[in-house]
mmCIF file of C-alpha atoms in Angstrom:
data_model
loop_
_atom_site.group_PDB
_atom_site.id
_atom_site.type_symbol
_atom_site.label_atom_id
_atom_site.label_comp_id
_atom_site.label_asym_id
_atom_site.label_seq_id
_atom_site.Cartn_x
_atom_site.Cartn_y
_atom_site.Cartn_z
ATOM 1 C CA UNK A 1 -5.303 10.303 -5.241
ATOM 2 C CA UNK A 2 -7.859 12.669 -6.855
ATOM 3 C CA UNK A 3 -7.502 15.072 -9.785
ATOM 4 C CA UNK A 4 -8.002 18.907 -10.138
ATOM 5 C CA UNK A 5 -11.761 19.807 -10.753
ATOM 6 C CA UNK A 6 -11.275 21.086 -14.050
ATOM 7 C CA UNK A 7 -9.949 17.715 -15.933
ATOM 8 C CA UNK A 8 -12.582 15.734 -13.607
ATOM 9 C CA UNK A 9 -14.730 14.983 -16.775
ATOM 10 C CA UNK A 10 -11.803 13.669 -19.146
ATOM 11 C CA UNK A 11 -11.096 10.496 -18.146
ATOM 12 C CA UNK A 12 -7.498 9.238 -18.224
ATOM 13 C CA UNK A 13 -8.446 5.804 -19.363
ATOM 14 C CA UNK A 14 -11.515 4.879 -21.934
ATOM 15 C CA UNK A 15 -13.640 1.615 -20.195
ATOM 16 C CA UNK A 16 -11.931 -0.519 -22.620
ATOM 17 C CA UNK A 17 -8.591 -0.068 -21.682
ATOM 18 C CA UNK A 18 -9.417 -0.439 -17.836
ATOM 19 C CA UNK A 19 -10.850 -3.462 -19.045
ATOM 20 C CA UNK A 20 -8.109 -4.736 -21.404
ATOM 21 C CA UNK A 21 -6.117 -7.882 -19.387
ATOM 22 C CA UNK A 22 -2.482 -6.403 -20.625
ATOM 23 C CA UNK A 23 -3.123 -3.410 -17.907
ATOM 24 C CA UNK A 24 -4.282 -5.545 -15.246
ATOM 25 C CA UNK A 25 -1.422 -8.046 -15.609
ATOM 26 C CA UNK A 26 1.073 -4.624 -15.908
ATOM 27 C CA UNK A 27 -0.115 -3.596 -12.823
ATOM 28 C CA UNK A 28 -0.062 -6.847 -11.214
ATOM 29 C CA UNK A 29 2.945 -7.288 -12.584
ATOM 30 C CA UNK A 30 4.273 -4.631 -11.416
ATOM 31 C CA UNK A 31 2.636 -5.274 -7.595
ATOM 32 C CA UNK A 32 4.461 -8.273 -6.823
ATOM 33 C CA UNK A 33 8.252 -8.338 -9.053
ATOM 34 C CA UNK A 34 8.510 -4.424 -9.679
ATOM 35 C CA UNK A 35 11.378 -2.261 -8.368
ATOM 36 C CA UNK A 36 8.441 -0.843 -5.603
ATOM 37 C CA UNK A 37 7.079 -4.268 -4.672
ATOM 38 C CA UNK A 38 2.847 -3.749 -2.636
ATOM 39 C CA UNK A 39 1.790 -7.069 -3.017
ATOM 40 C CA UNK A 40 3.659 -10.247 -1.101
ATOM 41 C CA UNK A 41 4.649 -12.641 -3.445
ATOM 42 C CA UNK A 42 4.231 -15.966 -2.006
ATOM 43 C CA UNK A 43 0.324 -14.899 -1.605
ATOM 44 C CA UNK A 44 -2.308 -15.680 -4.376
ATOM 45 C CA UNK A 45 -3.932 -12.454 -5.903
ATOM 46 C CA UNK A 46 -7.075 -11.923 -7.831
ATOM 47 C CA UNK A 47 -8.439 -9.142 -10.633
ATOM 48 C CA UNK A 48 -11.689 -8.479 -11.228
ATOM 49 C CA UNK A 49 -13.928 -5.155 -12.795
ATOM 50 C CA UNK A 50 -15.926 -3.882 -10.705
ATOM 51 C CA UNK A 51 -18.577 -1.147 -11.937
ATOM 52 C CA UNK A 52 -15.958 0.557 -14.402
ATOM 53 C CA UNK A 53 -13.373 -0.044 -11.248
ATOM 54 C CA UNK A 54 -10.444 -2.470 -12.056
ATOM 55 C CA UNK A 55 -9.039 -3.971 -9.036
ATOM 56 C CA UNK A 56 -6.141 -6.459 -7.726
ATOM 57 C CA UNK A 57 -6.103 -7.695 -4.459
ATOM 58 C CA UNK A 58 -4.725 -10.146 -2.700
ATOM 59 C CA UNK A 59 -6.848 -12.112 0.293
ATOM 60 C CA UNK A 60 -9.833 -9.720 1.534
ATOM 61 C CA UNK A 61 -8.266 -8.655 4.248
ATOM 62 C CA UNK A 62 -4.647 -8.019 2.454
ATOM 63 C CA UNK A 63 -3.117 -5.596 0.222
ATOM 64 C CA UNK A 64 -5.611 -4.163 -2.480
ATOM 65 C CA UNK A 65 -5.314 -1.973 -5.449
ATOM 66 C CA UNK A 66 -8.141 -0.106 -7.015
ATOM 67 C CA UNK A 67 -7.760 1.967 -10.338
ATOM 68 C CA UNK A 68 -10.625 4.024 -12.052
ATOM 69 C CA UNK A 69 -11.059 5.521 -15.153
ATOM 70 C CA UNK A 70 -10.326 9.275 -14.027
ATOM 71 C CA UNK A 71 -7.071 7.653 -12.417
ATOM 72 C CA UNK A 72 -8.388 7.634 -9.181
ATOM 73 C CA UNK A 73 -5.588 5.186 -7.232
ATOM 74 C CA UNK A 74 -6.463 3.746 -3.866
ATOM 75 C CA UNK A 75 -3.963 1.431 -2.354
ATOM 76 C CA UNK A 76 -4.554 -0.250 0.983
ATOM 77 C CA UNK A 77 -1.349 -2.028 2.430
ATOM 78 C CA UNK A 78 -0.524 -4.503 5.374
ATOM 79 C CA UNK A 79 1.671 -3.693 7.928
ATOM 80 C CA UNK A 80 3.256 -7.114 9.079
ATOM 81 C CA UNK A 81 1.871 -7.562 12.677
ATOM 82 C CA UNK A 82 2.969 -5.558 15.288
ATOM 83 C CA UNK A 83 6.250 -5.714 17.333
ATOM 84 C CA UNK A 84 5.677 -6.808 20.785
ATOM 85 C CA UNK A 85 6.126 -5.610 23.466
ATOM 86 C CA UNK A 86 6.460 -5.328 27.307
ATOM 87 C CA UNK A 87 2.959 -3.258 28.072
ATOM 88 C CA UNK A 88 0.998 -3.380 24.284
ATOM 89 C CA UNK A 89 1.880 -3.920 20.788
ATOM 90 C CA UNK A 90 3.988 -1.459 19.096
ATOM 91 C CA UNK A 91 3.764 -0.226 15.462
ATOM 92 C CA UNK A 92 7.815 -0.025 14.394
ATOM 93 C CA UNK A 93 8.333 3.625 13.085
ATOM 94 C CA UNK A 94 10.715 2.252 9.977
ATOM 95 C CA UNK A 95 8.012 -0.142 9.026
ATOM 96 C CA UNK A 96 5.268 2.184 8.114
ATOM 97 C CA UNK A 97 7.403 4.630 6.617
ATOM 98 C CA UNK A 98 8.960 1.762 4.320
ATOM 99 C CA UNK A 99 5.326 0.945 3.497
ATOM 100 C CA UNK A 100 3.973 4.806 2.756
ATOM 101 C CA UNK A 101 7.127 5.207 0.586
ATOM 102 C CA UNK A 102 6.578 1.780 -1.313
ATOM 103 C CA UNK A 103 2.778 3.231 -1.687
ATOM 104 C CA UNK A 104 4.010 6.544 -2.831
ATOM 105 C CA UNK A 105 6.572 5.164 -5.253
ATOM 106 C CA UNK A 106 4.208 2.533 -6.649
ATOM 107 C CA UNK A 107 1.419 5.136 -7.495
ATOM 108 C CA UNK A 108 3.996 7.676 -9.108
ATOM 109 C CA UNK A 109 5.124 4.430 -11.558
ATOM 110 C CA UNK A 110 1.181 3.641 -12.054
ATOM 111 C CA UNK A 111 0.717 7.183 -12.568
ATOM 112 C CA UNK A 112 3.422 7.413 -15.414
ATOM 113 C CA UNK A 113 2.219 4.181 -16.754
ATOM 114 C CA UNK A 114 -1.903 4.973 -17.425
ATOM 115 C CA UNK A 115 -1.380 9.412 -17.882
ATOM 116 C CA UNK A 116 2.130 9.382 -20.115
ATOM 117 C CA UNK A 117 1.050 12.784 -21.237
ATOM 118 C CA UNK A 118 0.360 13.914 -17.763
ATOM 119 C CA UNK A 119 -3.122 15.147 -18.350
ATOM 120 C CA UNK A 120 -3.271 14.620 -14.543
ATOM 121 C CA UNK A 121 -1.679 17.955 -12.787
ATOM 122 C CA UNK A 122 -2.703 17.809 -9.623
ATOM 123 C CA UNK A 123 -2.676 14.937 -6.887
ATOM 124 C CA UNK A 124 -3.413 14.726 -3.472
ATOM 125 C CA UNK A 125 -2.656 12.444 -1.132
ATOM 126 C CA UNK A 126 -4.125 10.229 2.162
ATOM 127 C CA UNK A 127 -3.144 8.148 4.207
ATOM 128 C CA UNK A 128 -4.229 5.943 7.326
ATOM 129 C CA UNK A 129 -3.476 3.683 9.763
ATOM 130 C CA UNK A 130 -6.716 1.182 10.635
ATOM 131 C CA UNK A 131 -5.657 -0.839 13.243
ATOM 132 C CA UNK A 132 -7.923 -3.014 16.200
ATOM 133 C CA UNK A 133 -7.249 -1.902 19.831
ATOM 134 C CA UNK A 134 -4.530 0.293 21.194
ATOM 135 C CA UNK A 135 -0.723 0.212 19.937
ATOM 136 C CA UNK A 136 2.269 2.030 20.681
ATOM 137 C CA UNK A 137 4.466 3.896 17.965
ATOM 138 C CA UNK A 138 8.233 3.776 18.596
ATOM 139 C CA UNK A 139 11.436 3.958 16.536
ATOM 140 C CA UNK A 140 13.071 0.899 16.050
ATOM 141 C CA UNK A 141 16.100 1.696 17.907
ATOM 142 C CA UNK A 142 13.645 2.642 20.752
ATOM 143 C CA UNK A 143 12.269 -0.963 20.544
ATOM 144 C CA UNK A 144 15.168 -2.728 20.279
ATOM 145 C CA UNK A 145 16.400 -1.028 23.549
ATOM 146 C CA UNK A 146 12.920 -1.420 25.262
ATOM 147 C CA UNK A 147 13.444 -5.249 24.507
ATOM 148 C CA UNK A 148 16.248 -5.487 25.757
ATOM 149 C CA UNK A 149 15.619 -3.802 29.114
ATOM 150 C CA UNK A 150 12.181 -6.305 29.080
ATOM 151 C CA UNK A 151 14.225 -8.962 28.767
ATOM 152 C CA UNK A 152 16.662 -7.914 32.065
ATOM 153 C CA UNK A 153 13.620 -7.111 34.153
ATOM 154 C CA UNK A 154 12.393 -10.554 33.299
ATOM 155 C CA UNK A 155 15.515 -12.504 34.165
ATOM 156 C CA UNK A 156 15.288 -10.636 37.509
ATOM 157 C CA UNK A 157 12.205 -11.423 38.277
ATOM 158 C CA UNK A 158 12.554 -15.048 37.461
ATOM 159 C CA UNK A 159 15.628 -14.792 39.791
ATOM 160 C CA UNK A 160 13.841 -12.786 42.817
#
């Protein structure tokens, strides 16, 4: 998210309170029990400063959350693995739209949290899907049929 050019050099939080442990343990907080839940709870999590930067993450290669002092959120979530399927994997419609809303909802909370006054007017918003290799996109009531119909063929076959 990224703020209008005009309040660009009014920062939303001074470097102390990015760096005061009651907002990283809000936020982490927050991440893991809160009503819009980004972080899985039965994995460990870490928060560290980095250059004026707080951050929570959880493994590396897991969900991450990166706050700056101009209110600059960047969230990067998992999607659980994809569904499989008969030709390639398939990314499950529902499932990355529950994920973009939990994204959206957590940053609007954050948001109220760190600019009460809402000195912050304009937002914009990105998003992406970084994934290895090639996957299908389908529905989940598309899946569920296409499993089903995988699952005849393959009783055929072993029947043939």
């Amino acid at each position: 998210m990224a703020r209008s050019p005009a309040a660009r050099f009014s920062p939303i939080l001074r470097p102390i309170e990015i760096e005061n442990p009651v907002l990283s343990e809000t936020l982490h907080k927050e991440a893991i029990f809160g009503q819009t839940r980004i972080f899985d709870s039965t994995k460990g999590s870490t928060r560290r400063l980095e250059r004026g930067t707080l951050v929570l993450m959880q493994d590396p290669q897991e969900s991450r959350l990166v706050l700056d002092e101009q209110g600059t959120i960047a969230l990067r979530l998992v999607l659980p693995h994809p569904a499989e399927s008969f030709a390639m994997p398939v990314l499950i419609e529902e499932t990355v739209h529950r994920q973009l809303l939990a994204a959206i909802q957590y940053a609007a909370w954050l948001l109220d949290h760190i600019d009460a006054t809402q000195r912050l007017t304009h937002i914009a918003i990105a998003a992406r899907i970084a994934a290895g290799g090639v996957m299908g996109w389908r529905p989940s009531l598309a899946h569920d049929v296409a499993a089903v119909d995988r699952d005849r063929l393959a009783g055929n076959v072993a029947r043939g």
